[in-house]
Short mmCIF file of C-alpha atoms in Angstrom, two decimals:
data_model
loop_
_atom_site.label_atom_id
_atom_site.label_comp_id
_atom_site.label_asym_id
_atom_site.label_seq_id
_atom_site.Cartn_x
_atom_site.Cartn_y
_atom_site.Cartn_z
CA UNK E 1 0.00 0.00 0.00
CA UNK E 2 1.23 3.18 -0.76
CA UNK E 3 0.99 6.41 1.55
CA UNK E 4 -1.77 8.43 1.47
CA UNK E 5 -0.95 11.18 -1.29
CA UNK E 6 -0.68 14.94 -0.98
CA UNK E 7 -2.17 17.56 -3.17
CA UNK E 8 1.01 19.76 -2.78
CA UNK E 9 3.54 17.21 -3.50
CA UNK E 10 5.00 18.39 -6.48
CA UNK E 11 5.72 15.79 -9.65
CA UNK E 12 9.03 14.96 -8.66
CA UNK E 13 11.46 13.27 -11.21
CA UNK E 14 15.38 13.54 -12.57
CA UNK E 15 14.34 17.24 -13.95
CA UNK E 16 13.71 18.54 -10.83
CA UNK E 17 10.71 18.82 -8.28
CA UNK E 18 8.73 21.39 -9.91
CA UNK E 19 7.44 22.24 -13.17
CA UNK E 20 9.16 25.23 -13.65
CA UNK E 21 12.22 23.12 -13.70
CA UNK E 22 11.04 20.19 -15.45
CA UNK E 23 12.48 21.73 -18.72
CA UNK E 24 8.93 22.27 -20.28
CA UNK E 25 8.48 25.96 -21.35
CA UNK E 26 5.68 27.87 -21.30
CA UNK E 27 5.00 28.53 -25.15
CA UNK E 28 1.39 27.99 -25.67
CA UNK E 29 -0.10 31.52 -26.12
CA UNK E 30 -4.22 32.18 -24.91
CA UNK E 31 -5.29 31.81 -28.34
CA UNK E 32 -3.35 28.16 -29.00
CA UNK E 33 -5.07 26.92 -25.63
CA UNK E 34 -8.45 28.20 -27.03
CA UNK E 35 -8.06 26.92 -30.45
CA UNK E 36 -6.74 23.54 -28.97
CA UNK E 37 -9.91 23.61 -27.03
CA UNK E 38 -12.08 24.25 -29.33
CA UNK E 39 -10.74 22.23 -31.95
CA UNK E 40 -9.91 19.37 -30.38
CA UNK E 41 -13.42 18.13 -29.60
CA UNK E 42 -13.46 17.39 -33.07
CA UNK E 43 -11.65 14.61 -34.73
CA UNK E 44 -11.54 13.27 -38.09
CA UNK E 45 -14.33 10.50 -36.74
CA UNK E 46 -16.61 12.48 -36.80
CA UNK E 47 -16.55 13.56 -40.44
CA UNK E 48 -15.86 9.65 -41.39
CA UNK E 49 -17.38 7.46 -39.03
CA UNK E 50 -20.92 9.44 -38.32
CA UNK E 51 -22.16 7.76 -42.03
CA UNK E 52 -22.02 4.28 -39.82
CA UNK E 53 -24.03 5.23 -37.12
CA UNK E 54 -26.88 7.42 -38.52
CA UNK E 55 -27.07 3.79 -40.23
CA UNK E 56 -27.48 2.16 -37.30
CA UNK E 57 -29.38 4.08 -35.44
CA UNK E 58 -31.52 6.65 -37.97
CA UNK E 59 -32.04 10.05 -36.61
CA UNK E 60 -31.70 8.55 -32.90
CA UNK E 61 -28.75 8.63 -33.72
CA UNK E 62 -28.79 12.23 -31.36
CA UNK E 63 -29.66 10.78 -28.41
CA UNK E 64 -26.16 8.27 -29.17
CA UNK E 65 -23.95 11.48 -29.59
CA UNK E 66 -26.51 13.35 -26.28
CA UNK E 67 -25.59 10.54 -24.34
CA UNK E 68 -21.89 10.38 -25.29
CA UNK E 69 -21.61 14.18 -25.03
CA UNK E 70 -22.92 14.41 -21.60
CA UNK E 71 -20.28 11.69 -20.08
CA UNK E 72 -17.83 13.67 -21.79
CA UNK E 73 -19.04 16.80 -19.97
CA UNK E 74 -18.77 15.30 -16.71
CA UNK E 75 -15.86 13.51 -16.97
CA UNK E 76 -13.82 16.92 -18.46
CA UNK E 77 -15.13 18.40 -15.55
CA UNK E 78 -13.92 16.07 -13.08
CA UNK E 79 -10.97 16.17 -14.75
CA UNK E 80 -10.68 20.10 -14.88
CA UNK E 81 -11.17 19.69 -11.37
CA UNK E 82 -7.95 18.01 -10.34
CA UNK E 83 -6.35 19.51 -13.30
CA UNK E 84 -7.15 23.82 -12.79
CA UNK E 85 -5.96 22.73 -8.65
CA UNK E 86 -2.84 20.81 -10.05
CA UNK E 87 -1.39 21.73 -13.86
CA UNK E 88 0.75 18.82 -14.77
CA UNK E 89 1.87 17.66 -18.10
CA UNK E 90 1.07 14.13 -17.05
CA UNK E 91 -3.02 15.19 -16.48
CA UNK E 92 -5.34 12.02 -15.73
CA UNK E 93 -2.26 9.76 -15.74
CA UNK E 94 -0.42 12.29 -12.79
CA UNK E 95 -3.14 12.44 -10.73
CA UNK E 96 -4.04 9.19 -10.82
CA UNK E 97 -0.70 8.88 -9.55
CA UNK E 98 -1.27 10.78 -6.43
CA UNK E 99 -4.88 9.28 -5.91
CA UNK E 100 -5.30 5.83 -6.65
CA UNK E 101 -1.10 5.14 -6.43
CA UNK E 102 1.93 4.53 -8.63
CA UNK E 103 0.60 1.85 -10.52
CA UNK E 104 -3.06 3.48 -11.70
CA UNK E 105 -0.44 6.37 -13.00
CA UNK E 106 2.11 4.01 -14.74
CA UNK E 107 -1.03 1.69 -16.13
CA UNK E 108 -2.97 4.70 -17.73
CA UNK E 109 -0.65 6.72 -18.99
CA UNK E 110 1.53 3.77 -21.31
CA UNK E 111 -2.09 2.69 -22.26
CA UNK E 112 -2.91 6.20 -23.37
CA UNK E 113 0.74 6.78 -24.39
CA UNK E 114 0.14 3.40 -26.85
CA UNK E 115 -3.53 4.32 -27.68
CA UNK E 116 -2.14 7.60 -29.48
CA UNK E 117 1.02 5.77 -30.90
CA UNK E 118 -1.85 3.58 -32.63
CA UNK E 119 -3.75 6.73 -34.00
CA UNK E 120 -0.75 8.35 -35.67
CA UNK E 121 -0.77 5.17 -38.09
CA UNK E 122 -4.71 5.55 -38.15
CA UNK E 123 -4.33 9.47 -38.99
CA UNK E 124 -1.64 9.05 -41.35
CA UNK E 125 -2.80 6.43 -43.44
CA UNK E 126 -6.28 8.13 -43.95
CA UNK E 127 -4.51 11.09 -44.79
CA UNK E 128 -1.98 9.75 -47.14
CA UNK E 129 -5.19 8.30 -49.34
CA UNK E 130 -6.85 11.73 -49.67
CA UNK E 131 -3.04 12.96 -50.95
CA UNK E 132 -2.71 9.99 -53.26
CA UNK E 133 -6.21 11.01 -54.22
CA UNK E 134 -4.85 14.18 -55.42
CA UNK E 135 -1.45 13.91 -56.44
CA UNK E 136 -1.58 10.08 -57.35
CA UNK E 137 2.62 10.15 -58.87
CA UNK E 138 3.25 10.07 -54.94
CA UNK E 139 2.66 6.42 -53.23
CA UNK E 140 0.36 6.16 -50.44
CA UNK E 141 3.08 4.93 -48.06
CA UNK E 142 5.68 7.92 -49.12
CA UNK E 143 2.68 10.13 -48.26
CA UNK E 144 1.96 8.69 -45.23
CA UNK E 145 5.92 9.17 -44.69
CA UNK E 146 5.97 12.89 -45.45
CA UNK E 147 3.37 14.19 -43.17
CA UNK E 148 4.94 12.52 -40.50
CA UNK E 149 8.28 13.68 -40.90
CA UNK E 150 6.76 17.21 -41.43
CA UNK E 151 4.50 16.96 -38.02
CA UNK E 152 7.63 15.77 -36.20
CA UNK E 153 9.55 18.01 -37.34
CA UNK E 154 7.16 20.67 -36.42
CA UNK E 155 6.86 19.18 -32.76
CA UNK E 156 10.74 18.79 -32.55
CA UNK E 157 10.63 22.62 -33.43
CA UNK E 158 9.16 24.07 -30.08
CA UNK E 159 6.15 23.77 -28.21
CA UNK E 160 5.16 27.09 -30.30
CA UNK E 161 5.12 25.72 -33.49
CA UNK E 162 2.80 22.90 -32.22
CA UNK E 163 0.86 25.15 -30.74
CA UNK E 164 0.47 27.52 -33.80
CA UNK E 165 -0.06 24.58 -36.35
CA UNK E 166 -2.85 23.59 -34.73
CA UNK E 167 -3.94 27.20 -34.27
CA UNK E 168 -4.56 27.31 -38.28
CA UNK E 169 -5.85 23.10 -38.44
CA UNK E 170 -8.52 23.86 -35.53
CA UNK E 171 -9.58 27.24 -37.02
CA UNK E 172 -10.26 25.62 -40.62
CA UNK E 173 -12.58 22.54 -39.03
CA UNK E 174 -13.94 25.47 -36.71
CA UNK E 175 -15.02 27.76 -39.35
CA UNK E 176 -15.76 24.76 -41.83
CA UNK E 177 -17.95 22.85 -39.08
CA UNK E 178 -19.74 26.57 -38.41
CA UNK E 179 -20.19 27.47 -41.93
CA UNK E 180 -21.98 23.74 -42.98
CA UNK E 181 -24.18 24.18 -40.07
CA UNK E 182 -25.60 27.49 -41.01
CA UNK E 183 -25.71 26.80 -44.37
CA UNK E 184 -27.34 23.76 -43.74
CA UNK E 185 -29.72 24.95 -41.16
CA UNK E 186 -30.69 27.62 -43.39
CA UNK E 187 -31.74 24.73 -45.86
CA UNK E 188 -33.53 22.40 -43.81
CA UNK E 189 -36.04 25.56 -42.70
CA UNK E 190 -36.27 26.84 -46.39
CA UNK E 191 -34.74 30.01 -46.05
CA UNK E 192 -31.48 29.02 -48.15
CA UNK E 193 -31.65 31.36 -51.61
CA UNK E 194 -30.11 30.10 -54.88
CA UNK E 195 -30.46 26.26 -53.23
CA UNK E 196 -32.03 23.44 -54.46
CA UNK E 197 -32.64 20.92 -51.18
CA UNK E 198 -36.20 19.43 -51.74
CA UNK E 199 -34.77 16.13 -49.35
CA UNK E 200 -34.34 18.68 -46.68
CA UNK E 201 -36.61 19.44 -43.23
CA UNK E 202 -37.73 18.70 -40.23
CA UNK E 203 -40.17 15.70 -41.57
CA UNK E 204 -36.76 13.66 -41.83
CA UNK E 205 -36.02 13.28 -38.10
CA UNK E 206 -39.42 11.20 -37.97
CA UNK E 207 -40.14 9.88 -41.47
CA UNK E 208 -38.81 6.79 -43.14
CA UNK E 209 -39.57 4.49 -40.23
CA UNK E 210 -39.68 6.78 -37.27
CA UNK E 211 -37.17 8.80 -34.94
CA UNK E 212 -35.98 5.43 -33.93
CA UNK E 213 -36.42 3.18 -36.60
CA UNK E 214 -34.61 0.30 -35.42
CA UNK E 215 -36.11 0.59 -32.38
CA UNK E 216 -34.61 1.99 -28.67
CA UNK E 217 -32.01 -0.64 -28.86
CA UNK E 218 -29.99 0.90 -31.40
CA UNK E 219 -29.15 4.08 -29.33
CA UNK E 220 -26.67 2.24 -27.30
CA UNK E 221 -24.73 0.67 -30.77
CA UNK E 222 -24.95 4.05 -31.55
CA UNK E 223 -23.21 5.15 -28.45
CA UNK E 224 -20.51 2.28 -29.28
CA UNK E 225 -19.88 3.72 -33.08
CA UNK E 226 -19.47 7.29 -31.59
CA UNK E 227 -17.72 7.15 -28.30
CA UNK E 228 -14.44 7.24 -29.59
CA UNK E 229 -14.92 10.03 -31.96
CA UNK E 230 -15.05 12.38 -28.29
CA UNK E 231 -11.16 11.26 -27.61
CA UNK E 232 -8.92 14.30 -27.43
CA UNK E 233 -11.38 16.72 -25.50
CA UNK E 234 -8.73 15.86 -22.78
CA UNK E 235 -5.99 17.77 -24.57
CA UNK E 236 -6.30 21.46 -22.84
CA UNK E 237 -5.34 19.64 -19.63
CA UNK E 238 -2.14 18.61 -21.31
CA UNK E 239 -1.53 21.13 -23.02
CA UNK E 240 -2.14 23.50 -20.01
CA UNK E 241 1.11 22.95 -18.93
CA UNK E 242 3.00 24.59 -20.82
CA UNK E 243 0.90 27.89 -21.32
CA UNK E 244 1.89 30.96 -19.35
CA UNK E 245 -1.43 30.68 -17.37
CA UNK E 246 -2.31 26.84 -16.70
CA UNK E 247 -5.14 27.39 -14.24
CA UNK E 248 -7.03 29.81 -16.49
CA UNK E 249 -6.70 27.74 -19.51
CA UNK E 250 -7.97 24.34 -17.69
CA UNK E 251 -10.77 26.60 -16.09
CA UNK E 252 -11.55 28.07 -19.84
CA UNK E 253 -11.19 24.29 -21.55
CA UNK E 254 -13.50 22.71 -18.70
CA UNK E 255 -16.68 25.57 -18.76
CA UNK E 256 -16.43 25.87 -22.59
CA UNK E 257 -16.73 22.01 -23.01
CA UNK E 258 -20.83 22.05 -23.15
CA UNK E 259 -21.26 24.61 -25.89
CA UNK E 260 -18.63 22.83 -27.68
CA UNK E 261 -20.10 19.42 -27.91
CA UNK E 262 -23.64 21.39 -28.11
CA UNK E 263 -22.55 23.09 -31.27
CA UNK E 264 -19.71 21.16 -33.43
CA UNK E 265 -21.42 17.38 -32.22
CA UNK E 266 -25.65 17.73 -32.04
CA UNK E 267 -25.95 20.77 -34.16
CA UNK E 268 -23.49 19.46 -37.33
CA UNK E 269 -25.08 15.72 -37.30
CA UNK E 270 -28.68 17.38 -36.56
CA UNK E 271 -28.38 19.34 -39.82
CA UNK E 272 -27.01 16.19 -41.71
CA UNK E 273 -29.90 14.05 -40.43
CA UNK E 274 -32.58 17.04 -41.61
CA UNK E 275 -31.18 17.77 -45.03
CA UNK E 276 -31.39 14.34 -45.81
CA UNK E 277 -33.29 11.17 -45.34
CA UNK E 278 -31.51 8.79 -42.78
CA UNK E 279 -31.65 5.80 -45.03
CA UNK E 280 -30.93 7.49 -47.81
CA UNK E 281 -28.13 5.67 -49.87
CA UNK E 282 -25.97 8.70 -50.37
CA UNK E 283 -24.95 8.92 -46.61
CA UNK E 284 -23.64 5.31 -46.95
CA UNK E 285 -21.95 5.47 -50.67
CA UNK E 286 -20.31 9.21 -50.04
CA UNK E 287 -20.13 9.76 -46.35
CA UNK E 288 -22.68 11.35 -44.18
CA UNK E 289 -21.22 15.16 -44.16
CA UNK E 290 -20.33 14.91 -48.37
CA UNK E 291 -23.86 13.77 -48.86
CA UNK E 292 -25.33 16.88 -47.04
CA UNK E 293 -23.33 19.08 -49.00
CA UNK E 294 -23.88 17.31 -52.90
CA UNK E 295 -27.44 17.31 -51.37
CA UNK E 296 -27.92 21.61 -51.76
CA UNK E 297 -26.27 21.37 -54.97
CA UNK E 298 -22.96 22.73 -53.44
CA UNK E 299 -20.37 21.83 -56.35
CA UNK E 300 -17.19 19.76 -55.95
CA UNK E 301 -18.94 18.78 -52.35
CA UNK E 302 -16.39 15.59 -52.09
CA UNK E 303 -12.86 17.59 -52.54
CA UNK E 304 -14.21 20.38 -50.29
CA UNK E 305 -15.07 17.80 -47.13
CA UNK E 306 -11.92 15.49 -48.69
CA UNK E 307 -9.96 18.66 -47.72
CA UNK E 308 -11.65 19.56 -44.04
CA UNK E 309 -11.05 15.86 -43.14
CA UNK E 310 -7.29 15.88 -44.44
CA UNK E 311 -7.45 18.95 -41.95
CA UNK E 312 -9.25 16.94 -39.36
CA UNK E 313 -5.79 14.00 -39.70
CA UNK E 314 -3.19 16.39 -40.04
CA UNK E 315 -4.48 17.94 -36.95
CA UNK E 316 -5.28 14.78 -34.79
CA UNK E 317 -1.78 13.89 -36.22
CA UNK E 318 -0.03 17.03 -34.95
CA UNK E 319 -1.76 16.56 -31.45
CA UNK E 320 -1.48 12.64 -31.12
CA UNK E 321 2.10 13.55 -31.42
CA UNK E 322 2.21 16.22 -28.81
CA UNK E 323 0.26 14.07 -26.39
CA UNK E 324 2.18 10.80 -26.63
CA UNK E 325 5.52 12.63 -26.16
CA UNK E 326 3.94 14.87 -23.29
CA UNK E 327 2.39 11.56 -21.62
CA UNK E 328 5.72 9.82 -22.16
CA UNK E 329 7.83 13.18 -20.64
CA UNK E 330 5.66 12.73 -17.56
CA UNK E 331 6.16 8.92 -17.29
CA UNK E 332 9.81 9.48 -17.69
CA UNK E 333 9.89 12.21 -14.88
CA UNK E 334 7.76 10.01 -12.09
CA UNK E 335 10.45 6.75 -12.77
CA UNK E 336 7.92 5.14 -14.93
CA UNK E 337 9.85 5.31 -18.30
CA UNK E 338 13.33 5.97 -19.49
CA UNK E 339 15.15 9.06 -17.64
CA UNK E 340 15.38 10.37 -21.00
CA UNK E 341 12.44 10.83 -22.05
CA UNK E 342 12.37 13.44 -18.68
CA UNK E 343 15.13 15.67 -20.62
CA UNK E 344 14.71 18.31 -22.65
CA UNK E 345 16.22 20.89 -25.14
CA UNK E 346 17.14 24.20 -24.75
CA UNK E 347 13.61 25.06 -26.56
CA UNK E 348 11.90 23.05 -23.60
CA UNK E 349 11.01 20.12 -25.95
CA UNK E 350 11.43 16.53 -24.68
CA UNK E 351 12.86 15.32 -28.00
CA UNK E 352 13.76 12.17 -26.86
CA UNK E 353 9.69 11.31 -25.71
CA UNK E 354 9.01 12.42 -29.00
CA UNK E 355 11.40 10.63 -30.91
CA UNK E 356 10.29 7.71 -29.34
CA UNK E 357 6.75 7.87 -30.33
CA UNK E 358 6.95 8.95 -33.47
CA UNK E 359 9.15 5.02 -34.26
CA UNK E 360 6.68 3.87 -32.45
CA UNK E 361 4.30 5.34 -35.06
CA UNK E 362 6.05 4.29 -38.11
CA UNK E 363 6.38 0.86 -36.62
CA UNK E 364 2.70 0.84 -36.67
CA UNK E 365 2.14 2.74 -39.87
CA UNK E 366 4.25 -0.10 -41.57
CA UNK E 367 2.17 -2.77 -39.94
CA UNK E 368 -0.88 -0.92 -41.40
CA UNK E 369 0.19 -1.73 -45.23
CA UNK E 370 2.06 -4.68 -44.34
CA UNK E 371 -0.18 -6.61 -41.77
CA UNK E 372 -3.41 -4.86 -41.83
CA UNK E 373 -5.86 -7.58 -41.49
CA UNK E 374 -3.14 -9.56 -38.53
CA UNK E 375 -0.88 -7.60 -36.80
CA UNK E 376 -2.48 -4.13 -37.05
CA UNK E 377 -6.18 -5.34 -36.25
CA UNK E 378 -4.86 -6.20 -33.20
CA UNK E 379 -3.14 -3.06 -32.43
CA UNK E 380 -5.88 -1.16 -33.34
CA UNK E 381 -8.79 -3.22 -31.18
CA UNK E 382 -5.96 -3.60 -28.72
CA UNK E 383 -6.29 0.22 -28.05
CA UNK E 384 -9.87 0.84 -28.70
CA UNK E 385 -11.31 0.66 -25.27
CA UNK E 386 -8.31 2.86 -23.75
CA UNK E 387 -10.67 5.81 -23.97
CA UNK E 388 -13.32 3.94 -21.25
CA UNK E 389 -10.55 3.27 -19.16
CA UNK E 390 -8.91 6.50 -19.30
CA UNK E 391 -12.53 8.38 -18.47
CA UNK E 392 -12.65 5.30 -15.65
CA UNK E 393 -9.45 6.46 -14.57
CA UNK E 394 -10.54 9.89 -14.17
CA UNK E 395 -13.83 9.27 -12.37
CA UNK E 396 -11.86 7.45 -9.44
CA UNK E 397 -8.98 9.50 -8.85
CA UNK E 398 -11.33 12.96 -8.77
CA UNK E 399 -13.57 11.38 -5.84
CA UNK E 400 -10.18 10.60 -4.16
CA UNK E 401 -8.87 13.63 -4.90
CA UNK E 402 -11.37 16.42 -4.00
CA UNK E 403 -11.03 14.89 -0.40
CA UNK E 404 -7.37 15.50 -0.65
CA UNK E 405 -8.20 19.08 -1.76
CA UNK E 406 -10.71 19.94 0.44
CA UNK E 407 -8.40 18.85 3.48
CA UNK E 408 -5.43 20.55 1.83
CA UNK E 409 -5.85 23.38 -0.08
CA UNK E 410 -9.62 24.59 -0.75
CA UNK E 411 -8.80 27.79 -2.21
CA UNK E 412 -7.59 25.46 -5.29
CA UNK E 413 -11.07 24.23 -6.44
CA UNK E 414 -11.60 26.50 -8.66
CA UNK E 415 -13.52 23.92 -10.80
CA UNK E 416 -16.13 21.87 -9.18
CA UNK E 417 -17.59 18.47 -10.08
CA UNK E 418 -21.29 19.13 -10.12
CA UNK E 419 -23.33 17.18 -7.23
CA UNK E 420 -20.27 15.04 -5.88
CA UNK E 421 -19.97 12.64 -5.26
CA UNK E 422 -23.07 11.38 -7.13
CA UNK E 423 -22.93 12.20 -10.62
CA UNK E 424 -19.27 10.95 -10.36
CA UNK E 425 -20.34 7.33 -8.89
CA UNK E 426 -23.02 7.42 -12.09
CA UNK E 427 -20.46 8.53 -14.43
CA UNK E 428 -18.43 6.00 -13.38
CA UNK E 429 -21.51 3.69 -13.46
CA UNK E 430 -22.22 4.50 -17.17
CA UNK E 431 -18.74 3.57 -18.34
CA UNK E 432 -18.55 0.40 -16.88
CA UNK E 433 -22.14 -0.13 -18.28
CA UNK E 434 -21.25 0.70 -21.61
CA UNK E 435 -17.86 -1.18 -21.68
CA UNK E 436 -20.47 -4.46 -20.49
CA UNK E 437 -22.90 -3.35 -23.44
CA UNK E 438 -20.11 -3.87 -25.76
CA UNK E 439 -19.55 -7.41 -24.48
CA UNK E 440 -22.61 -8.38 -25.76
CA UNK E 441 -21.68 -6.38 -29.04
CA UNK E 442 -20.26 -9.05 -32.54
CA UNK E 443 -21.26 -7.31 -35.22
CA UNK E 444 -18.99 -4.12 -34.52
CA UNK E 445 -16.33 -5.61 -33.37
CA UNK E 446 -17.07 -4.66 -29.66
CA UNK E 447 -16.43 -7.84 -27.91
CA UNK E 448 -12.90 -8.14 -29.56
CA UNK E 449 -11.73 -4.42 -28.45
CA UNK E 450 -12.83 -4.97 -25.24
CA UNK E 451 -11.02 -8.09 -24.70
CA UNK E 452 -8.04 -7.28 -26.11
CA UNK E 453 -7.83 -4.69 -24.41
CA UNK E 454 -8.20 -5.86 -21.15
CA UNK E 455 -5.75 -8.24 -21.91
CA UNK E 456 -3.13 -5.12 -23.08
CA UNK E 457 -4.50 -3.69 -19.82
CA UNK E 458 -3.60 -6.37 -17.58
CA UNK E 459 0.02 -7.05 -19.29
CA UNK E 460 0.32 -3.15 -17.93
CA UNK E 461 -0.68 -3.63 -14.46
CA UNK E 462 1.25 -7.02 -14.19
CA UNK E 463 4.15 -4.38 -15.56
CA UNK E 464 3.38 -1.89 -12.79
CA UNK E 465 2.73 -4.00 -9.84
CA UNK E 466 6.16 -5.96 -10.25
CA UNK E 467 7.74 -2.39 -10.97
CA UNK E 468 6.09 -1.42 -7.77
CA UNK E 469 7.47 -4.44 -5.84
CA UNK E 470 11.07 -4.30 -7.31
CA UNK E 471 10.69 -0.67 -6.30
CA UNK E 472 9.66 -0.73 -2.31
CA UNK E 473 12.27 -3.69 -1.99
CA UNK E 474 15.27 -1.57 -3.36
CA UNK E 475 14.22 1.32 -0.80
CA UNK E 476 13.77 -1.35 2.32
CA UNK E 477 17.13 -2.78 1.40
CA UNK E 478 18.37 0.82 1.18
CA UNK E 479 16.86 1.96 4.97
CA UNK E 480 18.78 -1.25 6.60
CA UNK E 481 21.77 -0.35 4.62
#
């Protein structure tokens, strides 16, 4: 058992035993931290993958993305909780650390560390076919090459030139994402001039079968084809770190999260679901968001959304980067990973932690062309589930936690779970429920990514608990010495 943990003790490791001498510099301007904010709520899934569950679900498919969005609220606000009263480039996986004990912190963070690893071959693949697409005398694999070489590059630059890359990739989906949904809302209520949309109105969230035309049931496979479009709203928290004012940013990130998942989520996949019927065959032959657009008679509708999405990868890209080399920095600085990893340059960037993950990322990339149906399969539904355990994660450690605060330092809760401990236990409750759901769940693959990865999982904490043991037997033998 491990002592009971302090709010104040600092995240000590072999840069020193705060964060102003950890190496990391503060070079994230207010308007990165926004943009990263804003834009990081939406991923490239939810261009591509929303076609797949409007399928499944028909216009219920809101309630799916309702339910999804409000766990996401509460669990970004337990987690701006413990983040806006402790800033730490390690977020969730540092204060799990402190709350639940060394192994919850080394067990999270290399799952989320390999869960991002695994999306930088995801993000550059999909990215490399759109580029192909378009400049076709360039292979897919030498594409696939080239913006990861670029987005490392950019990472290896300064924290800076992260955080002004994805200033420009968040502001296009931003304005894109803004612009389709008044355009499109315009259409669906008939007050769109010059455009054609007959298909479009209200009378499709109810026709062709009903609201919920495959009955309640498919709300919840809805909720498994969407959850893990909503990964990377936990971003800010890293990212806070190394902006000049972490406690305002995670404070900003946290109370903005609602309108954000309000706005870019429900409003952009109501509109899609109005302007056209559910069932109609477009969604499912062009992609839900390409079909809305050819649907008002927008021309060249599939290279316009063909370029947001490429926007959508290079930008997950950029940030899966950032956060795998952050999450690895903090491992390396708590003992958990290789002391270098902990170092940094004179620009404050932990090259080595990024270095790392990047290989790590090719590795995968080449198992993508190589072994995609073997090796890569499992990799990928390997990792799937880390999101559920990472929100898990956060749910325990925060009703540890605020204790720890409370006792400690109250001024600090600046952020406040809503009803504690309650809606935390039903949070908690919810994930656990829908990580059971997708037991049950063959036809998406749900029982597979569950299993493997609980079986990743437990490899982990088998990792972390002989770690652990190796560790408290090296400091006994060195108090009798």
């Amino acid at each position: 058992m491990t002592s009971q943990p302090t709010l104040t003790k600092p995240e000590e490791g072999p840069a020193g035993p705060s964060q102003t001498g950890s190496g990391l510099q503060a070079g994230l301007k207010n308007r990165h931290l926004s943009m990263i904010a804003i834009g990081g709520v939406i991923g490239a899934g939810l261009f591509v993958g929303s076609s797949s569950g409007i399928a499944t679900a028909g216009p219920g498919i809101l309630l799916s993305y309702a339910l999804v969005g409000t766990l996401v609220v509460l669990v970004m606000r337990m987690l701006g909780e413990m983040s806006a009263a402790n800033p730490t480039s390690g977020s969730f996986s540092a204060h799990a650390d402190r709350a639940l004990g060394p192994w919850a912190g080394f067990s999270i963070g290399w799952l989320y560390w390999f869960f991002w690893v695994v999306v930088l071959a995801v993000e550059a693949t999909a990215g490399a076919k759109i580029l192909e697409g378009w400049i076709p005398a360039v292979p897919q694999w030498g594409w696939a090459l080239i913006v990861m070489v670029v987005l490392t590059a950019t990472n290896l630059a300064s924290v800076g030139s992260y955080g002004e890359f994805e200033f420009w990739f968040a502001g296009i989906k931003v304005v894109a994402i803004a612009a389709f949904i008044v355009v499109g809302g315009l259409a669906v209520f008939g007050v769109l001039p010059g455009v054609d949309s007959d298909q479009a109105g209200l009378g499709n969230l109810t026709e062709h079968g009903g609201f919920l035309p495959h009955g309640a049931g498919a709300i919840l496979t809805g909720v498994l084809l969407v959850v893990f479009s909503f990964m990377g709203s936990e971003i800010p928290t890293l990212a806070a770190g190394e902006s000049e004012d972490p406690q305002r940013a995670v404070t900003k990130a946290t109370n903005s999260i609602i309108w954000r998942i309000a706005v870019f989520y429900l409003g952009s996949i109501f509109v899609v679901v109005a302007l056209l019927p559910w069932d109609s065959q477009s969604i499912v032959d062009q992609g839900s968001y390409v079909a809305a657009l050819d649907s008002l008679g927008i021309p060249n509708a599939g290279e316009i959304m063909n370029f947001i999405v490429l926007t959508s990868v290079l930008s997950c890209l950029n940030s899966g980067l950032y956060t795998a080399s952050r999450m690895a920095f903090s491992l390396g600085r708590r003992g958990d990973a290789p002391k270098a990893f902990a170092r940094t340059t004179r620009r404050g960037v932990p090259q080595t932690a990024i270095l790392s993950s990047v290989v790590f990322g090719f590795v995968a990339v080449f198992f993508n062309y190589k072994f995609p149906d073997t090796v890569f399969l499992f990799l990928l539904n390997s990792s799937g589930a880390v999101a559920l355990f990472v929100w898990l994660a956060i749910c325990f450690s925060q009703l540890r936690l605020r204790k720890i605060i409370q006792a400690e330092a109250p001024e600090k809760l600046v952020v406040r779970m809503w009803l504690y401990p309650y809606l935390t236990w039903a949070a908690a409750a919810v994930i656990v429920f829908v990580l059971g759901y997708m037991l049950t769940d063959t036809e998406h693959n749900g029982r597979s990514t569950v299993l493997l990865s609980l079986l990743v999982a437990a490899l982990v904490l088998v990792v972390a608990f002989v770690k652990q043991r190796i560790t408290a037997t090296r400091r006994a033998a060195a108090g009798k010495g």
